[in-house]
Amino acid sequence: TDMIFKLEKEMIEEASEKSYCDEQMSKTETKKADLEDDVAKMTSKIDQAASKSAELKAQVQELQAELAALAKESASMDNIRQETHADYEQAKADLELGLSGVRKALQVLRDYYGGGAAAAAMIQDDGMLSSLMQQPAVPEHHSKASGAGGSILGILEVVESDFAKNLATEETEEEDAQADYEKITQENKIVKTTKEQDEKYKTQESKSLDQTIAEISSDRETTNTELAAVNDYYSKIKDRCIAKPETYEDRTARRDAEIKGLKEALAVLEDETAFVQRKSRVGRRSFRGVALSAQ
């Protein structure tokens, strides 16, 4: 009876243990899988954000280098424009001065060789023109050399034409240079503004991604801590609930214990059987004695 009670108790305990193990293993495995999935998703997000942030930072560095090169180019262009404009102003002043002198000389000579009285007054009033022409005092008996005058007039007209042409060329080149400078300057301003805005937004985006990475990394660390605890519990519950292969010594000890238990049970049964048999024989003898007395 004790053996039966013991076996029944063990069966109940084993059933309860199996139910407990099944429930705990299922819950733990589900929780473990959920946490591992969360960690994997967060790791994927971190990797993607880190890759995008690194790409943006590289683009920002490239934009900064381009802006620095553009600033250097603009400064160089400004210096060149200032230098070429200064050269133009000097050349223009020189050409205008020369052209003015030649035209005055032509006017004087034309009046002189044309017989006008205004020529003499102009020569007396214009000291610079007199110095330019460096004419000697008019002799008392002077006669106009019309042939020589014509040659001089012709040379001066050629010089006047050259001065005027060169001045026009300088002015045209200056206008073209200024127009090109203003066009390139405006284009550079647009490029500079575009790149600066691009740099600003990419920098902000990379900082935002870095902040996101920090936040997700913190969440992942918390989840990993929880996962580590679940894994530790899972390891313990597996040790408790999953049967391990028995060693030779364990199998031998278990068999010895079973044999011992069976022997004890057999001894109990034999004792009970012998007792029943003895009681039965005593009962039969008593019945016979009663019957004989009655006869």
Coordinates of C-alpha atoms in Angstrom, one line a residue:
T1 CA 0.0 0.0 0.0
D2 CA 2.8 2.4 0.9
M3 CA 4.5 1.6 -2.4
I4 CA 1.3 2.2 -4.4
F5 CA 0.8 5.5 -2.5
K6 CA 4.3 6.5 -3.2
L7 CA 4.1 5.6 -6.9
E8 CA 0.8 7.5 -7.3
K9 CA 2.3 10.5 -5.5
E10 CA 5.3 10.4 -7.8
M11 CA 3.0 10.3 -10.9
I12 CA 1.0 13.3 -9.7
E13 CA 4.2 15.2 -9.0
E14 CA 5.6 14.3 -12.4
A15 CA 2.4 15.4 -14.1
S16 CA 2.5 18.7 -12.2
E17 CA 6.2 19.1 -13.1
K18 CA 5.6 18.4 -16.7
S19 CA 2.7 20.9 -16.8
Y20 CA 4.9 23.5 -15.1
C21 CA 7.9 22.8 -17.5
D22 CA 5.7 22.9 -20.6
E23 CA 4.2 26.3 -19.6
Q24 CA 7.5 27.8 -18.5
M25 CA 9.4 26.6 -21.5
S26 CA 6.7 27.9 -23.9
K27 CA 6.6 31.3 -22.2
T28 CA 10.3 31.6 -21.9
E29 CA 10.9 30.6 -25.5
T30 CA 8.3 33.1 -26.7
K31 CA 9.7 35.9 -24.6
K32 CA 13.3 35.0 -25.8
A33 CA 12.2 35.0 -29.4
D34 CA 10.5 38.4 -29.1
L35 CA 13.5 40.0 -27.4
E36 CA 15.9 38.6 -30.0
D37 CA 13.6 39.9 -32.7
D38 CA 13.6 43.3 -31.0
V39 CA 17.3 43.3 -30.7
A40 CA 17.7 42.3 -34.4
K41 CA 15.4 45.1 -35.5
M42 CA 17.1 47.7 -33.4
T43 CA 20.5 46.6 -34.6
S44 CA 19.3 46.9 -38.2
K45 CA 18.0 50.4 -37.6
I46 CA 21.3 51.4 -35.9
D47 CA 23.3 50.0 -38.8
Q48 CA 21.2 51.8 -41.4
A49 CA 21.2 55.1 -39.5
A50 CA 25.0 54.8 -38.9
S51 CA 25.6 54.1 -42.6
K52 CA 23.4 57.1 -43.6
S53 CA 25.0 59.4 -41.1
A54 CA 28.5 58.4 -42.3
E55 CA 27.4 59.1 -45.9
L56 CA 26.0 62.5 -44.9
K57 CA 29.1 63.5 -43.0
A58 CA 31.2 62.6 -46.0
Q59 CA 28.9 64.7 -48.2
V60 CA 29.2 67.6 -45.8
Q61 CA 33.0 67.4 -45.9
E62 CA 32.9 67.4 -49.6
L63 CA 30.6 70.4 -49.6
Q64 CA 32.8 72.2 -47.2
A65 CA 35.8 71.6 -49.4
E66 CA 33.9 72.8 -52.5
L67 CA 32.8 76.0 -50.6
A68 CA 36.4 76.6 -49.5
A69 CA 37.6 76.2 -53.2
L70 CA 34.8 78.5 -54.4
A71 CA 35.7 81.1 -51.8
K72 CA 39.3 80.9 -52.9
E73 CA 38.3 81.1 -56.6
S74 CA 36.0 84.1 -55.9
A75 CA 38.7 86.0 -54.0
S76 CA 41.2 85.4 -56.8
M77 CA 38.7 86.5 -59.4
D78 CA 38.0 89.7 -57.3
N79 CA 41.7 90.5 -57.2
I80 CA 42.1 89.9 -60.9
R81 CA 39.1 92.1 -61.7
Q82 CA 40.5 94.9 -59.5
E83 CA 43.9 94.6 -61.2
T84 CA 42.5 94.6 -64.7
H85 CA 40.1 97.4 -63.9
A86 CA 43.0 99.5 -62.6
D87 CA 45.0 98.7 -65.7
Y88 CA 42.0 99.8 -67.8
E89 CA 41.6 103.1 -65.9
Q90 CA 45.3 103.9 -66.4
A91 CA 45.2 102.9 -70.1
K92 CA 42.0 104.9 -70.6
A93 CA 43.5 108.0 -69.0
D94 CA 46.6 107.7 -71.1
L95 CA 44.7 107.2 -74.3
E96 CA 42.2 110.0 -73.6
L97 CA 45.1 112.3 -72.8
G98 CA 47.0 111.4 -76.0
L99 CA 43.8 111.6 -78.1
S100 CA 43.0 115.0 -76.7
G101 CA 46.5 116.3 -77.4
V102 CA 46.5 115.0 -81.0
R103 CA 43.1 116.5 -81.7
K104 CA 44.2 119.9 -80.4
A105 CA 47.3 119.7 -82.5
L106 CA 45.2 118.8 -85.5
Q107 CA 42.9 121.7 -84.9
V108 CA 45.8 124.1 -84.6
L109 CA 47.5 122.8 -87.7
R110 CA 44.3 122.9 -89.7
D111 CA 43.7 126.4 -88.6
Y112 CA 47.3 127.4 -89.3
Y113 CA 47.6 125.9 -92.7
G114 CA 44.1 127.0 -93.5
G115 CA 45.1 130.6 -92.9
G116 CA 42.8 131.3 -89.9
A117 CA 43.7 133.9 -87.4
A118 CA 42.4 131.8 -84.6
A119 CA 45.3 129.4 -84.9
A120 CA 47.8 132.1 -83.7
A121 CA 45.6 132.9 -80.7
M122 CA 45.2 129.2 -79.9
I123 CA 49.0 128.7 -80.0
Q124 CA 49.5 131.6 -77.6
D125 CA 46.7 130.5 -75.1
D126 CA 47.4 126.8 -75.0
G127 CA 50.7 126.3 -73.2
M128 CA 50.5 122.5 -73.3
L129 CA 49.8 122.4 -77.0
S130 CA 52.7 124.8 -77.6
S131 CA 55.0 122.5 -75.5
L132 CA 53.7 119.5 -77.4
M133 CA 54.3 120.9 -80.8
Q134 CA 57.5 122.8 -79.7
Q135 CA 57.2 125.3 -82.6
P136 CA 59.9 127.9 -82.8
A137 CA 59.1 131.5 -83.0
V138 CA 57.6 132.6 -86.2
P139 CA 60.3 134.4 -88.3
E140 CA 59.5 137.8 -89.7
H141 CA 59.5 136.6 -93.2
H142 CA 57.6 133.2 -92.8
S143 CA 55.8 131.4 -95.5
K144 CA 53.5 128.4 -94.9
A145 CA 54.8 125.1 -96.3
S146 CA 51.5 123.5 -97.3
G147 CA 53.1 120.3 -98.5
A148 CA 54.9 119.6 -95.2
G149 CA 51.8 120.6 -93.3
G150 CA 49.7 118.1 -95.2
S151 CA 52.1 115.3 -94.3
I152 CA 52.1 116.3 -90.6
L153 CA 48.3 116.4 -90.7
G154 CA 48.1 113.0 -92.3
I155 CA 50.4 111.5 -89.6
L156 CA 48.5 113.1 -86.8
E157 CA 45.2 111.8 -88.2
V158 CA 46.6 108.3 -88.3
V159 CA 47.7 108.7 -84.7
E160 CA 44.3 110.1 -83.8
S161 CA 42.6 107.1 -85.4
D162 CA 44.9 104.6 -83.6
F163 CA 44.3 106.4 -80.2
A164 CA 40.5 106.3 -80.8
K165 CA 40.6 102.7 -81.9
N166 CA 42.7 101.6 -78.9
L167 CA 40.4 103.5 -76.6
A168 CA 37.3 101.9 -78.0
T169 CA 39.0 98.5 -77.8
E170 CA 39.9 99.1 -74.1
E171 CA 36.4 100.2 -73.3
T172 CA 34.8 97.2 -75.1
E173 CA 37.2 94.8 -73.3
E174 CA 36.5 96.4 -70.0
E175 CA 32.7 96.2 -70.6
D176 CA 33.0 92.5 -71.5
A177 CA 35.3 91.8 -68.6
Q178 CA 32.9 93.5 -66.2
A179 CA 29.9 91.7 -67.6
D180 CA 31.7 88.3 -67.3
Y181 CA 32.8 89.1 -63.8
E182 CA 29.3 90.1 -62.7
K183 CA 27.8 87.0 -64.4
I184 CA 30.3 84.6 -62.8
T185 CA 29.9 86.4 -59.4
Q186 CA 26.2 86.0 -59.5
E187 CA 26.5 82.3 -60.5
N188 CA 29.0 81.8 -57.7
K189 CA 26.6 83.4 -55.2
I190 CA 23.8 81.0 -56.3
V191 CA 26.2 78.0 -56.1
K192 CA 27.5 79.2 -52.7
T193 CA 23.9 79.6 -51.3
T194 CA 22.8 76.2 -52.6
K195 CA 25.9 74.4 -51.2
E196 CA 25.6 76.2 -47.8
Q197 CA 21.9 75.2 -47.5
D198 CA 22.8 71.7 -48.6
E199 CA 25.6 71.6 -46.0
K200 CA 23.3 72.9 -43.3
Y201 CA 20.5 70.4 -43.9
K202 CA 22.8 67.4 -44.3
T203 CA 24.6 68.4 -41.0
Q204 CA 21.3 68.7 -39.2
E205 CA 20.1 65.3 -40.6
S206 CA 23.4 63.6 -39.6
K207 CA 23.1 65.0 -36.1
S208 CA 19.5 63.8 -35.9
L209 CA 20.5 60.4 -37.0
D210 CA 23.3 60.3 -34.4
Q211 CA 20.7 61.2 -31.8
T212 CA 18.4 58.4 -33.1
I213 CA 21.4 56.0 -32.9
A214 CA 22.1 56.9 -29.3
E215 CA 18.5 56.5 -28.3
I216 CA 18.1 53.1 -30.1
S217 CA 21.4 52.0 -28.7
S218 CA 20.2 52.7 -25.2
D219 CA 17.0 50.8 -25.9
R220 CA 18.9 47.9 -27.3
E221 CA 21.2 47.8 -24.3
T222 CA 18.1 47.6 -22.0
T223 CA 16.6 44.9 -24.2
N224 CA 19.9 43.0 -24.2
T225 CA 20.0 43.1 -20.4
E226 CA 16.5 41.7 -20.3
L227 CA 17.4 39.1 -22.9
A228 CA 20.4 38.1 -20.8
A229 CA 18.2 37.5 -17.8
V230 CA 15.7 35.5 -19.9
N231 CA 18.5 33.4 -21.4
D232 CA 19.8 32.7 -17.9
Y233 CA 16.4 31.6 -16.7
Y234 CA 15.9 29.6 -19.9
S235 CA 19.2 27.8 -19.3
K236 CA 18.0 26.9 -15.8
I237 CA 14.6 25.8 -16.8
K238 CA 16.1 23.6 -19.5
D239 CA 18.4 22.0 -17.0
R240 CA 15.3 21.3 -14.9
C241 CA 12.9 20.2 -17.5
I242 CA 14.8 18.6 -20.3
A243 CA 16.0 15.1 -19.6
K244 CA 19.7 14.6 -20.2
P245 CA 21.3 11.3 -21.4
E246 CA 22.1 9.1 -18.4
T247 CA 25.6 8.0 -17.7
Y248 CA 26.4 4.3 -17.2
E249 CA 26.7 4.9 -13.4
D250 CA 23.3 6.7 -13.3
R251 CA 21.6 3.9 -15.3
T252 CA 23.2 1.3 -13.0
A253 CA 22.1 3.1 -9.9
R254 CA 18.6 3.6 -11.2
R255 CA 18.3 -0.1 -12.1
D256 CA 19.6 -1.1 -8.7
A257 CA 17.0 1.1 -7.1
E258 CA 14.2 -0.3 -9.2
I259 CA 15.3 -3.9 -8.5
K260 CA 15.4 -3.1 -4.8
G261 CA 12.0 -1.5 -4.9
L262 CA 10.6 -4.5 -6.8
K263 CA 12.1 -6.9 -4.3
E264 CA 10.6 -5.0 -1.4
A265 CA 7.2 -5.0 -3.1
L266 CA 7.5 -8.7 -3.8
A267 CA 8.4 -9.4 -0.2
V268 CA 5.4 -7.5 0.9
L269 CA 3.2 -9.4 -1.4
E270 CA 4.6 -12.7 -0.3
D271 CA 4.1 -11.8 3.3
E272 CA 0.5 -10.8 2.7
T273 CA -0.2 -13.9 0.6
A274 CA 1.2 -16.2 3.3
F275 CA -0.9 -14.4 6.0
V276 CA -4.0 -14.8 3.9
Q277 CA -3.3 -18.5 3.4
R278 CA -2.7 -19.1 7.1
K279 CA -5.8 -17.3 8.0
S280 CA -7.8 -19.3 5.5
R281 CA -6.5 -22.6 6.9
V282 CA -7.3 -21.6 10.5
G283 CA -10.8 -20.7 9.3
R284 CA -11.4 -24.0 7.8
R285 CA -10.2 -25.9 10.9
S286 CA -12.6 -23.9 13.0
F287 CA -15.5 -24.7 10.8
R288 CA -14.8 -28.4 10.9
G289 CA -14.7 -28.4 14.8
V290 CA -18.0 -26.7 15.0
A291 CA -19.6 -29.2 12.6
L292 CA -18.3 -32.2 14.6
S293 CA -19.6 -30.8 17.8
A294 CA -23.0 -30.5 16.3
Q295 CA -23.1 -34.1 15.3

